[in-house]
XYZ file of C-alpha atoms in Angstrom:
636
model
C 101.068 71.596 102.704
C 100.552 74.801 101.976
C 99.358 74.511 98.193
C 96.958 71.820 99.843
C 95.294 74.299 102.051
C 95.259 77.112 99.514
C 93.412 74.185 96.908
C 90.854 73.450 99.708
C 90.127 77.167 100.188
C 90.145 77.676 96.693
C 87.184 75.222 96.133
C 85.341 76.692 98.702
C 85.343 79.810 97.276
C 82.631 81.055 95.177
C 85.329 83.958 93.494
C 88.545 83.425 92.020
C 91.486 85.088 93.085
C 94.088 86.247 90.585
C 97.360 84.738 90.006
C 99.151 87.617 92.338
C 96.541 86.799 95.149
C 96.823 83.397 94.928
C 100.699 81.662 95.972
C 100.591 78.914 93.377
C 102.710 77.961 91.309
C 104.212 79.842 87.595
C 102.345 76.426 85.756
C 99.387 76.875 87.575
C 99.145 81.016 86.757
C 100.251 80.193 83.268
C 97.147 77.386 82.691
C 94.542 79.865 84.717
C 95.635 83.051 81.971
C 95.384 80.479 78.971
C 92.626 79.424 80.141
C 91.474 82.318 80.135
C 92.630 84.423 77.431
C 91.623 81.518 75.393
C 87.552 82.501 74.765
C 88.751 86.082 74.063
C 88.379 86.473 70.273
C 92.219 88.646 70.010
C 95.508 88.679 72.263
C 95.809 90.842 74.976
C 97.647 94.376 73.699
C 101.008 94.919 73.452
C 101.709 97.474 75.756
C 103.185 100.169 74.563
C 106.938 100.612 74.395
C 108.431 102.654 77.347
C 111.622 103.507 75.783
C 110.328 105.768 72.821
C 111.618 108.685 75.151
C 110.685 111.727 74.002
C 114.078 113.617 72.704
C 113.522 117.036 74.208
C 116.755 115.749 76.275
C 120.002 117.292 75.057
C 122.109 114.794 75.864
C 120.749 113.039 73.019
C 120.363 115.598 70.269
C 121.993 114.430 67.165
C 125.365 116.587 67.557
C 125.699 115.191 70.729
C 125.096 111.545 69.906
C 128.098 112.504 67.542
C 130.067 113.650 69.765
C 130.224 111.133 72.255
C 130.169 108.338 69.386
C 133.114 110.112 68.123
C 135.021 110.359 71.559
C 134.141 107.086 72.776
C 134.676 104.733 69.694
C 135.666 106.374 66.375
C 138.280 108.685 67.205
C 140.432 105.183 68.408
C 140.706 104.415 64.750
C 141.752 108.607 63.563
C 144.751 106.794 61.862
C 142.398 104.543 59.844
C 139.485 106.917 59.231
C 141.993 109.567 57.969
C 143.811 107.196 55.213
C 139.932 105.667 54.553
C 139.271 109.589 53.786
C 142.194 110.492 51.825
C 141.221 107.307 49.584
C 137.779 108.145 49.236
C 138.709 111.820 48.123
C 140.658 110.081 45.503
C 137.527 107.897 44.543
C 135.288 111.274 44.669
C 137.406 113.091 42.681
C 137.551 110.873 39.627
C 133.545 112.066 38.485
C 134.757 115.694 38.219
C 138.024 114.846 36.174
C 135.547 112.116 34.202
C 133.323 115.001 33.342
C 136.385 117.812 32.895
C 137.885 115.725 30.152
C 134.886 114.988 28.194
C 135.308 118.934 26.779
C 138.239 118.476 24.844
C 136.659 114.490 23.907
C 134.210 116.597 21.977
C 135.982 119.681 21.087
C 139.054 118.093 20.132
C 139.211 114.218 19.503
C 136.009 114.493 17.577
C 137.038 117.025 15.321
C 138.692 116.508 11.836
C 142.322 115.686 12.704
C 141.824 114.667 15.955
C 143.004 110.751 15.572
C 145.886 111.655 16.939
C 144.654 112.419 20.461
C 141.721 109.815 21.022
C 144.275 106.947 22.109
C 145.338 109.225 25.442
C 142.099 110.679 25.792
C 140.503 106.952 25.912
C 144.014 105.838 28.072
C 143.227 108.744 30.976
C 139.481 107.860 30.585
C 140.446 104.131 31.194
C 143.022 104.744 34.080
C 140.546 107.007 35.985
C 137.850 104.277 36.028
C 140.601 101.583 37.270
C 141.881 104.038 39.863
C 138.188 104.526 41.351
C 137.955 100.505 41.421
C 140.800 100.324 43.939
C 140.292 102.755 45.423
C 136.738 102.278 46.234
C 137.245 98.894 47.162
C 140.246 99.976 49.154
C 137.940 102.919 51.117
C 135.482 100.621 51.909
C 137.932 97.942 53.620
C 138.832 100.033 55.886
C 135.635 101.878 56.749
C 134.126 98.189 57.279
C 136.939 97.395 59.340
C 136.681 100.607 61.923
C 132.741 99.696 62.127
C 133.753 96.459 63.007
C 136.105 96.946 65.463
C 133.772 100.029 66.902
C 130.912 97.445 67.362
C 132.880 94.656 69.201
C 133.683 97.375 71.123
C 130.665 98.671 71.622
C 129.173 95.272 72.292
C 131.765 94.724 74.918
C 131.450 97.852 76.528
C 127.135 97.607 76.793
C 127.518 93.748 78.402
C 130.058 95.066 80.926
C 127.922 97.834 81.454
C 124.984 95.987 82.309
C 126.456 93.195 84.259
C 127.625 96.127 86.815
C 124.131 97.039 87.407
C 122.814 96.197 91.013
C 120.020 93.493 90.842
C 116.709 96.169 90.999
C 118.018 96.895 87.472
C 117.440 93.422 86.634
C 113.706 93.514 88.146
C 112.683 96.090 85.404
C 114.847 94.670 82.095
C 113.654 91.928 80.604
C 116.628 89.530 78.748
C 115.120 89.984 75.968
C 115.287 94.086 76.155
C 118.830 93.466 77.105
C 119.827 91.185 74.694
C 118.380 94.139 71.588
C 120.583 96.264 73.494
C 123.498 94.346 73.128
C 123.207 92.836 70.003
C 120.425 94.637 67.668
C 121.024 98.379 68.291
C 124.634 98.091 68.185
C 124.639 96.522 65.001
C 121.899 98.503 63.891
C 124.546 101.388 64.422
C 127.170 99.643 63.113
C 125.643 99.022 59.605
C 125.130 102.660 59.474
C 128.489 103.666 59.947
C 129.494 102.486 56.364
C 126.883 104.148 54.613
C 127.505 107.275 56.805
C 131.480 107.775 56.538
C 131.575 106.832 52.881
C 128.725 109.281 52.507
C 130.398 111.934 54.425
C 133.926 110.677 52.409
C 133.440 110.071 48.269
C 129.942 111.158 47.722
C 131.024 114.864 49.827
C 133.954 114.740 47.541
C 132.407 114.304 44.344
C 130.155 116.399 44.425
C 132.426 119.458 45.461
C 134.724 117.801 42.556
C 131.594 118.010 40.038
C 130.608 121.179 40.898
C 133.920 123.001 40.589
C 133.741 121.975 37.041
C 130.625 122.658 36.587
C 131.204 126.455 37.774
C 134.604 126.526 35.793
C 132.610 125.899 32.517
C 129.512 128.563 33.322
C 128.646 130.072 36.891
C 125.303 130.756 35.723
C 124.448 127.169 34.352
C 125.363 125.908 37.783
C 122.795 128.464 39.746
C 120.114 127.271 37.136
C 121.034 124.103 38.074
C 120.051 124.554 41.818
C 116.877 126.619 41.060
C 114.792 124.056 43.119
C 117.508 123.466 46.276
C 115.611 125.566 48.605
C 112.743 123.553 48.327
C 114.140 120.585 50.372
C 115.027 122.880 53.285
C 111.905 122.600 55.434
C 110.372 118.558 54.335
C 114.273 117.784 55.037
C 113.660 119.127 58.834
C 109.991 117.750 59.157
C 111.315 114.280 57.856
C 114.293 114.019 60.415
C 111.869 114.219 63.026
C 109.260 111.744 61.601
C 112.058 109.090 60.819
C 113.729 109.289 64.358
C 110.750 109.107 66.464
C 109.779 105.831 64.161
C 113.038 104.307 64.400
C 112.634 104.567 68.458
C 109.511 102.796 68.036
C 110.962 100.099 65.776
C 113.781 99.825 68.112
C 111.759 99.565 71.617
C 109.552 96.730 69.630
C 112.465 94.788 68.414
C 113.356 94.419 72.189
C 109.654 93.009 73.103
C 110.063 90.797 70.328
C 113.610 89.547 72.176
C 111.875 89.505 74.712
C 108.646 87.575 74.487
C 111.024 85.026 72.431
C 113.298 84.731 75.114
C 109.756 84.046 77.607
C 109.162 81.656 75.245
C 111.425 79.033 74.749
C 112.861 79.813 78.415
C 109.057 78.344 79.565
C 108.423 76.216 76.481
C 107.741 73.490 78.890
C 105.116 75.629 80.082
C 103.600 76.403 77.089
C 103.052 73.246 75.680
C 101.626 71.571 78.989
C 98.973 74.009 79.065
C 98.261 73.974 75.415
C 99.291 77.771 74.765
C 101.472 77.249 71.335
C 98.753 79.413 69.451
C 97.928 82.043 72.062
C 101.862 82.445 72.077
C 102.173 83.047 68.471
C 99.305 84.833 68.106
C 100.758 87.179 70.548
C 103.928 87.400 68.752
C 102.300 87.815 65.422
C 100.819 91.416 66.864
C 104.485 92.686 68.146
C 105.639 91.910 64.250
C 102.763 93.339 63.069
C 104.052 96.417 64.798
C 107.118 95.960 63.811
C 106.230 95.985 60.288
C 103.903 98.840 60.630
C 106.630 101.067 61.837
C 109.560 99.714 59.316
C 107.385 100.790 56.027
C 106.087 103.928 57.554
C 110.028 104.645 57.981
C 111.105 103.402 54.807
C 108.668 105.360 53.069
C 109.926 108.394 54.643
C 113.541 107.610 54.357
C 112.208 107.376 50.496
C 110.605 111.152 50.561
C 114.040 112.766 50.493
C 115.596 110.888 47.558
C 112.610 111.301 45.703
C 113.215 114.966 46.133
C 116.218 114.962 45.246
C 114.686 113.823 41.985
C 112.179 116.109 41.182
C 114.473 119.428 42.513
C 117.400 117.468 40.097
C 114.967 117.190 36.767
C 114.213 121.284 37.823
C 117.922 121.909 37.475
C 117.707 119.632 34.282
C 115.145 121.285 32.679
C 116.650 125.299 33.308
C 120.207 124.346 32.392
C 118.744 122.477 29.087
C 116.902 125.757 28.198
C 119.725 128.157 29.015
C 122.733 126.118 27.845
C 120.961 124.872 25.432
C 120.018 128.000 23.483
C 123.988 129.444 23.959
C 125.454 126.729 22.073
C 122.259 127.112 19.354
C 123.094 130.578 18.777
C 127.060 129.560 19.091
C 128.244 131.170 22.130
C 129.150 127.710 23.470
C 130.464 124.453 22.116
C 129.040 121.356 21.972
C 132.001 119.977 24.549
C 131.276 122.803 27.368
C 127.955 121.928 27.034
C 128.488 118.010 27.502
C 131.131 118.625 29.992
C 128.761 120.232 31.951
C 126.212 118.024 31.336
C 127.857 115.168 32.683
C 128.763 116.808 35.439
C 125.541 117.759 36.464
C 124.257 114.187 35.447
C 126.972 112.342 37.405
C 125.788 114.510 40.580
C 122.436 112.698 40.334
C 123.548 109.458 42.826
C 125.636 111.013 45.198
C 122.954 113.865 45.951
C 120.831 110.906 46.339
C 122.876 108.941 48.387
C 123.498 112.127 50.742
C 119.862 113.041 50.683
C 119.027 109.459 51.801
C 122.182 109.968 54.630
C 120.016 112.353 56.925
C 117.304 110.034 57.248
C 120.136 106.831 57.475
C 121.561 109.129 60.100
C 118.636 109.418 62.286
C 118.043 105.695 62.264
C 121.573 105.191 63.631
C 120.745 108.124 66.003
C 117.722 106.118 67.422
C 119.766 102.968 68.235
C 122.437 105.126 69.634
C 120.257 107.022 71.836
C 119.065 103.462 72.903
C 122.637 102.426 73.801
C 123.841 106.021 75.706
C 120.848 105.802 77.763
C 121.679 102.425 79.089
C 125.082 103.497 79.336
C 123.966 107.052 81.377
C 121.893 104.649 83.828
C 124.436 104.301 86.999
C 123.508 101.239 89.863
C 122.312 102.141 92.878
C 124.876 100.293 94.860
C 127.995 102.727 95.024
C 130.683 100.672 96.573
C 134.403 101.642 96.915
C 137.215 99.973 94.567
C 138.969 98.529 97.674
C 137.603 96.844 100.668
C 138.281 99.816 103.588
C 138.282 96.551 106.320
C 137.986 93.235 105.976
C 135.989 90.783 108.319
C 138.099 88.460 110.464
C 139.079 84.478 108.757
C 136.400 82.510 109.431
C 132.543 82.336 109.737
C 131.464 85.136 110.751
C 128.336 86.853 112.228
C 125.959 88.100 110.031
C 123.474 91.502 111.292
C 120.628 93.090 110.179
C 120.084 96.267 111.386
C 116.896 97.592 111.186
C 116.954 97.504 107.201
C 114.375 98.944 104.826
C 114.267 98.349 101.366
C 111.971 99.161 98.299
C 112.060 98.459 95.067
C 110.478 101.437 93.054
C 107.136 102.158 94.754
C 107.000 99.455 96.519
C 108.139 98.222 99.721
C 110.038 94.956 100.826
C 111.361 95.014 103.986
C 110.475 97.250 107.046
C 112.785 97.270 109.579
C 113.831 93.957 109.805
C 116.914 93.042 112.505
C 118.159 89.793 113.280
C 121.504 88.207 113.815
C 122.931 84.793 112.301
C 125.602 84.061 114.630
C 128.979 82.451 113.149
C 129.016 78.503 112.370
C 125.387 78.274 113.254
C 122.464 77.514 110.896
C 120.196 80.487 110.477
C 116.713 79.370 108.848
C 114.971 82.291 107.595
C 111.172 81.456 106.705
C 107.569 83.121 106.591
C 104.726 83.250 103.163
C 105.776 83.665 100.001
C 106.387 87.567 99.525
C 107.511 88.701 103.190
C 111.427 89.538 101.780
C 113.084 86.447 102.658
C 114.789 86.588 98.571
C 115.179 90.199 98.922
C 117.466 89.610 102.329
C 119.407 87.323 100.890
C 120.102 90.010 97.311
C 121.096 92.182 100.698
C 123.682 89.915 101.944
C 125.695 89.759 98.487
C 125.292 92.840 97.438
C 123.049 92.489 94.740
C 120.949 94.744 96.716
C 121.792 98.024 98.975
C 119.348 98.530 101.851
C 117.625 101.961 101.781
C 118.329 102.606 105.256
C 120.099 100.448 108.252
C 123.037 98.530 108.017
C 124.153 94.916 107.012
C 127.229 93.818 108.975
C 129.772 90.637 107.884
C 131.768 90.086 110.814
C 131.374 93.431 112.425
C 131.715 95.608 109.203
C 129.427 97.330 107.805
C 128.706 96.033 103.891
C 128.654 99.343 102.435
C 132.171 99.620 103.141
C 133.178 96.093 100.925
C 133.809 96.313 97.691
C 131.663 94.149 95.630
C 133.832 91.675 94.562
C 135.426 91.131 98.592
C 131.400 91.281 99.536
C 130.278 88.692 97.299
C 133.514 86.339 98.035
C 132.653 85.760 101.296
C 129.370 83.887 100.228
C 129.148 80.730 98.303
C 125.075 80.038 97.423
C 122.942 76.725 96.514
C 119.517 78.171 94.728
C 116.840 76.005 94.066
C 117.055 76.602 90.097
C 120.885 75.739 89.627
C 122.210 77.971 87.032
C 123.870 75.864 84.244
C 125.373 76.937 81.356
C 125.413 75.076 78.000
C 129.148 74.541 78.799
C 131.115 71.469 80.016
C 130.519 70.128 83.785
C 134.099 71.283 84.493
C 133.769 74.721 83.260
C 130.041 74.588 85.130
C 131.793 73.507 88.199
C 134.990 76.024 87.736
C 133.322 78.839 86.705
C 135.993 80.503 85.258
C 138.938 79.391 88.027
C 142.045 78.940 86.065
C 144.840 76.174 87.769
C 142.363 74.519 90.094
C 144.049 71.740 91.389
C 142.966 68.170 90.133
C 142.740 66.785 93.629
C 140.768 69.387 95.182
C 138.598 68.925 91.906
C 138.333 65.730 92.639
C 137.412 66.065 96.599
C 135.070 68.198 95.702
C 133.214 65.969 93.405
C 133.836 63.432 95.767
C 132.125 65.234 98.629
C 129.061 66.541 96.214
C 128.263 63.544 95.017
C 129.459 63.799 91.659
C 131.978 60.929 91.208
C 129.955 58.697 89.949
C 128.005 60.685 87.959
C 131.642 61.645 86.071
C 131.993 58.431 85.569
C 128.777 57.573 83.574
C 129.351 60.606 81.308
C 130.906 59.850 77.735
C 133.868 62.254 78.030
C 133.895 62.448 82.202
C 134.128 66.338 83.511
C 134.653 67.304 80.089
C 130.778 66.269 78.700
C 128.897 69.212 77.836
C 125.686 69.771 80.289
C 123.433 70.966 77.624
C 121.328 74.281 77.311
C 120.674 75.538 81.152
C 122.025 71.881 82.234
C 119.189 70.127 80.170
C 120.989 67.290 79.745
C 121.281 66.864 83.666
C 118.556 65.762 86.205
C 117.423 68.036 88.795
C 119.468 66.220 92.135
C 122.527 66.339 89.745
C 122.426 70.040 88.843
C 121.726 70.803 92.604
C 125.118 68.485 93.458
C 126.590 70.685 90.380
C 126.397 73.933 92.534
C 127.172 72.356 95.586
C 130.580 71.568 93.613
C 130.673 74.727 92.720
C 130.060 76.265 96.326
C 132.825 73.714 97.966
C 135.219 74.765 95.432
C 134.151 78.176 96.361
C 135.086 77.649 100.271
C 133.293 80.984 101.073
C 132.935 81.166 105.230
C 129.237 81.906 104.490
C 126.772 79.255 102.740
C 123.379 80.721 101.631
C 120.661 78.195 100.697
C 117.207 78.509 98.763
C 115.313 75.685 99.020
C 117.787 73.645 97.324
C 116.185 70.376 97.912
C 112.583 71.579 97.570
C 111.947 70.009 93.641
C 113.540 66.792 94.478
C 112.670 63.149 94.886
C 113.167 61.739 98.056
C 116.610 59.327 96.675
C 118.098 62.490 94.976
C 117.518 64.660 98.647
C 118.708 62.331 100.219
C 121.828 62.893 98.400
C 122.159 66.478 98.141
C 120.899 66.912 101.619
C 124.362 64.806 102.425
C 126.156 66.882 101.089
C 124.582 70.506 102.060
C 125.629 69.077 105.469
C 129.322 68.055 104.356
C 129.039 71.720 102.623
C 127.713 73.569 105.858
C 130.218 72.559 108.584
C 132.339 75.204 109.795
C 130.175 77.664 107.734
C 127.904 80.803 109.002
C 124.597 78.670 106.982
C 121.368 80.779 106.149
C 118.915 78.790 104.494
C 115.384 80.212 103.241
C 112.858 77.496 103.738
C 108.999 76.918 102.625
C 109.141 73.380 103.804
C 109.202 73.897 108.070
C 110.605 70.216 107.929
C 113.761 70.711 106.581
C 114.998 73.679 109.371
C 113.595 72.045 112.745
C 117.173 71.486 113.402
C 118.137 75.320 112.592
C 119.775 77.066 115.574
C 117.616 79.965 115.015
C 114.285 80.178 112.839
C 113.349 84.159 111.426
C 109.761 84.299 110.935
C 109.150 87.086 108.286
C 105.716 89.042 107.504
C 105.037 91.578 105.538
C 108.768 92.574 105.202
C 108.989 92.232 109.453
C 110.279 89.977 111.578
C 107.407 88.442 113.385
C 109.051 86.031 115.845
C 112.216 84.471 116.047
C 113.571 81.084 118.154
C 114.157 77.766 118.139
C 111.580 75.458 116.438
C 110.539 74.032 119.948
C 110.053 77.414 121.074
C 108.471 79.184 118.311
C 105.794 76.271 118.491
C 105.340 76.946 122.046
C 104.425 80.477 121.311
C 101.453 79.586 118.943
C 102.282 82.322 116.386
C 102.566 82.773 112.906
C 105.385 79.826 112.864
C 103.563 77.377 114.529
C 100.305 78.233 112.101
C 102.336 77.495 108.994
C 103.946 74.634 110.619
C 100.262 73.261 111.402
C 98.950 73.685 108.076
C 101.877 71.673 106.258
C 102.007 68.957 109.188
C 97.644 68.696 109.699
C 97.609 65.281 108.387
């Protein structure tokens, strides 16, 4: 075997290779960078998050971010927002009539012979507080119920987005980044939206209430009042700055904490076989660590602007005490215009605060939306058209490469490779681990566009399918069945409403599966389990064969889907890959040479190039790279 030669020349060596030099396996890499890591005294860095883009970019200025939140979610609900608006102005607007009727409370009612008037003072006093109760309880219904809706919405929109992307898009997002995407920075946004529209709504409105009172009793109380304003003009613009560029860094570290969870417990068996449980938490520890950093340096600035607020209010305090104070001393005002005014200064104390505390609220949200419109700006490379322009004939058809290149970002895959897998024969494709044999297969369903050549289904050229036509005419058997934690039915279905019971049950039949159904405690309908734990390995494989001879695609693609099985459990699956295959075009990528000697043609692959191609017989006769690995598996 190969690993057998590789362990022979590895003891032999006097230096150790790393994990990328050396093709052994993901438990073998993960025990070698324990063991490791484990004599260093900390965790390896985190690397620094890529995503806390600089935001010099326009497209994601603030007004812009508004704009296109606005046009793409909010304006859906204009009906909604509108009444939630005309409520809240109702709610605002109760503080400046509160404070307008204290005048006459003090001129008036508590004045000799004022009895008479302190039972509808106290009524209207009374009624305005119950109106602002509904009202505010009313506003904020609604306003939770747009943000709500906005962030399903949202939600939906970001998964569909991302599940269009071609599969190179996949080789550079981890789950776990995807997953923040998804769910944290939309609801990041979403929690925001309350605080922001009833911000823009009552608090906007009171204060414009209370200080149209406030310059109806004495224009020059009110400009003594604002004496300090202009000092929270420039910290204001500094502090926007400080608290977006944190948020970004929050946000880009909550998705390597997704992440590195989501490595986690996906390789838990890992983990604990080669005794890693502390290196793992240690390493987690420093991303919260981070984390936490960057949440109280941005709470403490979102807590600069309030506090201003405070000290530029107790200015305005202190000035309209001395002025206002001395008028009604030397009796130029009374005691009610005074307390009137007052109050209405006084009840502008929390809503300044609350709106002072909104810019900094605003750039948080702006960070988690310039998060989600830069996924949503990223386009796939594979442009395909809606419909299919031709189709290839019924049946199994041929399937050419044409000299196809293909890199991912800076580095190359394939160079040139050409080969043909005629139509109902078995096409083995094999060579070391690395030489594109994966990457030709992501090329065949469209997961993948080549850079330059041409894939051809049946004569016609790929390019020209649409997606969905492309990736119909394949049905694929990987070694890692995908599972879902679903029922067997639904794992088998995938989705297919009105299959037919019989051809369910063929199918079953044919994979192996019958009496498997049978042993379960509620038959087809027994859940699987997390990623199919609750099935063995030769049972998930016969699970997406089931799937793939439901699927009755004229292509069959196989990935070593017997490779991690014991010989019984092959033995079944391989019965029924061959059931599976007949009538099919059948590519199969093979490490083990054993299981394609029958193949009708064999694709050597190097170095993204074909290096030979032939029948087994022949491809041993030539003494080449085939026969070499063939040797080395078969010495003994």
């Amino acid at each position: 075997m190969i690993r057998h030669g590789y362990a022979q020349a590895l003891a032999a060596s006097t230096t150790r290779p790393t994990c990328r030099e050396a093709a052994i396996t993901l438990d073998g890499c993960l025990w070698a960078t324990a063991r490791r890591r484990s004599s260093e005294k900390a965790p390896a860095p985190v690397p620094k998050p890529t995503e806390a883009e600089k935001s010099d970019d326009p497209r994601y200025r603030s007004s812009r971010l508004f704009a296109r939140l606005w046009t793409g979610y909010l304006s859906r609900h204009k009906g909604l927002i509108a009444l939630a608006f005309v409520i809240m102005t109702i709610d605002g607007s109760t503080l400046g009539l509160l404070s307008w009727m204290l005048e006459p409370l003090f001129d008036t009612v508590f004045q000799p012979g004022g009895q008479g008037s302190l039972m509808l003072v106290g009524m209207a006093i009374l009624s305005l507080f119950v109106l602002r109760a509904f009202t505010s309880i009313t506003s904020r219904a609604l306003i939770v119920l747009v943000s709500q809706r906005n962030a399903s919405r949202m939600q939906t929109d970001m998964l569909a987005h991302i599940l269009s992307m071609d599969g190179a898009f996949f080789q550079t997002h981890a789950p776990g980044s995807l997953i923040e995407r998804v769910q944290g920075d939309t609801q990041a946004v979403q929690a925001i939206w309350v605080t922001l529209l009833t911000g823009l709504g009552r608090d906007v409105v009171s204060l414009i209430g209370l200080f149209v009172v406030a310059l109806w009793i004495d224009p020059m109380w009110t400009l003594s009042a604002l004496i300090g304003a202009p000092l929270l003009i420039l910290p204001a613009a500094a502090l926007q700055r400080y608290l977006r560029r944190k948020s970004r860094q929050v946000r880009a570290q909550a998705g390597l904490r997704a992440t590195r969870l989501d490595e986690i417990f996906h390789g838990i068996q890992a983990v604990k076989l080669n005794r890693m449980e502390s290196y793992q938490t240690a390493r987690f520890e420093r991303i919260l660590k981070i984390i936490v950093r960057a949440e109280v340096r941005a709470s403490t600035g979102r807590a600069v602007m309030p506090a201003m607020v405070d000290i530029v209010t107790g200015i305005g305090f202190f000035a309209v005490l001395l002025l206002g104070g001395s008028e009604v001393a030397a009796g130029n005002r009374t005691v009610g215009e005074f307390m009137s005014f007052f109050t209405a200064m006084a009840l502008t104390f929390q809503p300044l605060r609350r709106l002072g505390d909104l810019a900094g609220t605003w750039q948080i949200a702006a960070a988690s939306l310039e998060r989600i419109f830069r996924m949503f700006d990223m386009a796939p490379r594979i442009s395909r058209p809606a419909t299919s322009a031709a189709m290839p004939a019924p049946g199994a058809p041929d399937i050419v490469l044409d000299d196809v290149h293909f890199a991912y970002p800076g580095v190359p895959v394939l160079n040139g490779v050409s080969f043909t897998a005629k139509a109902g024969q078995m096409t083995a494709i094999v060579g070391p681990s690395g030489a594109g044999k994966t990457t030709v297969f992501h090329l065949l369903t469209g997961l993948l566009d080549p850079d330059t050549g041409q894939v051809r289904i049946g004569g016609v050229d790929a390019r020209g399918l649409a997606l969905n036509d492309q990736r119909g005419l394949f049905a694929s058997v990987t070694q890692e069945a995908a599972l879902f934690d679903e029922t067997l039915r639904e794992n088998i279905t995938l989705g297919r409403a009105g299959v037919d019971e019989g051809r369910l049950a063929a199918v079953l039949d044919a994979a192996r599966l019958t009496d498997l159904v049978a042993s379960l405690p509620d038959g087809i309908n027994t859940a699987v389990g997390p990623r199919g734990s609750a099935l063995s390995g030769g049972q998930r494989q016969r699970v997406a064969i089931a799937r793939a001879l439901l699927h009755d695609a004229p292509v069959l693609l196989l990935d070593e889907a017997t490779s991690a099985l014991d010989a019984q459990s092959e033995a079944l699956v391989s019965d029924a890959l061959a059931r599976l295959a007949t009538g099919r075009t059948t590519l199969v990528i093979a490490h083990r040479l054993a299981t394609v000697r029958e193949a009708d043609h064999i694709v050597v692959l190097d170095q993204g190039q074909v290096a030979e191609q032939g029948r087994h017989d022949d491809l041993l006769a030539k003494g080449g790279l085939y026969a070499q690995l063939y040797r080395l598996q078969f010495k003994d």
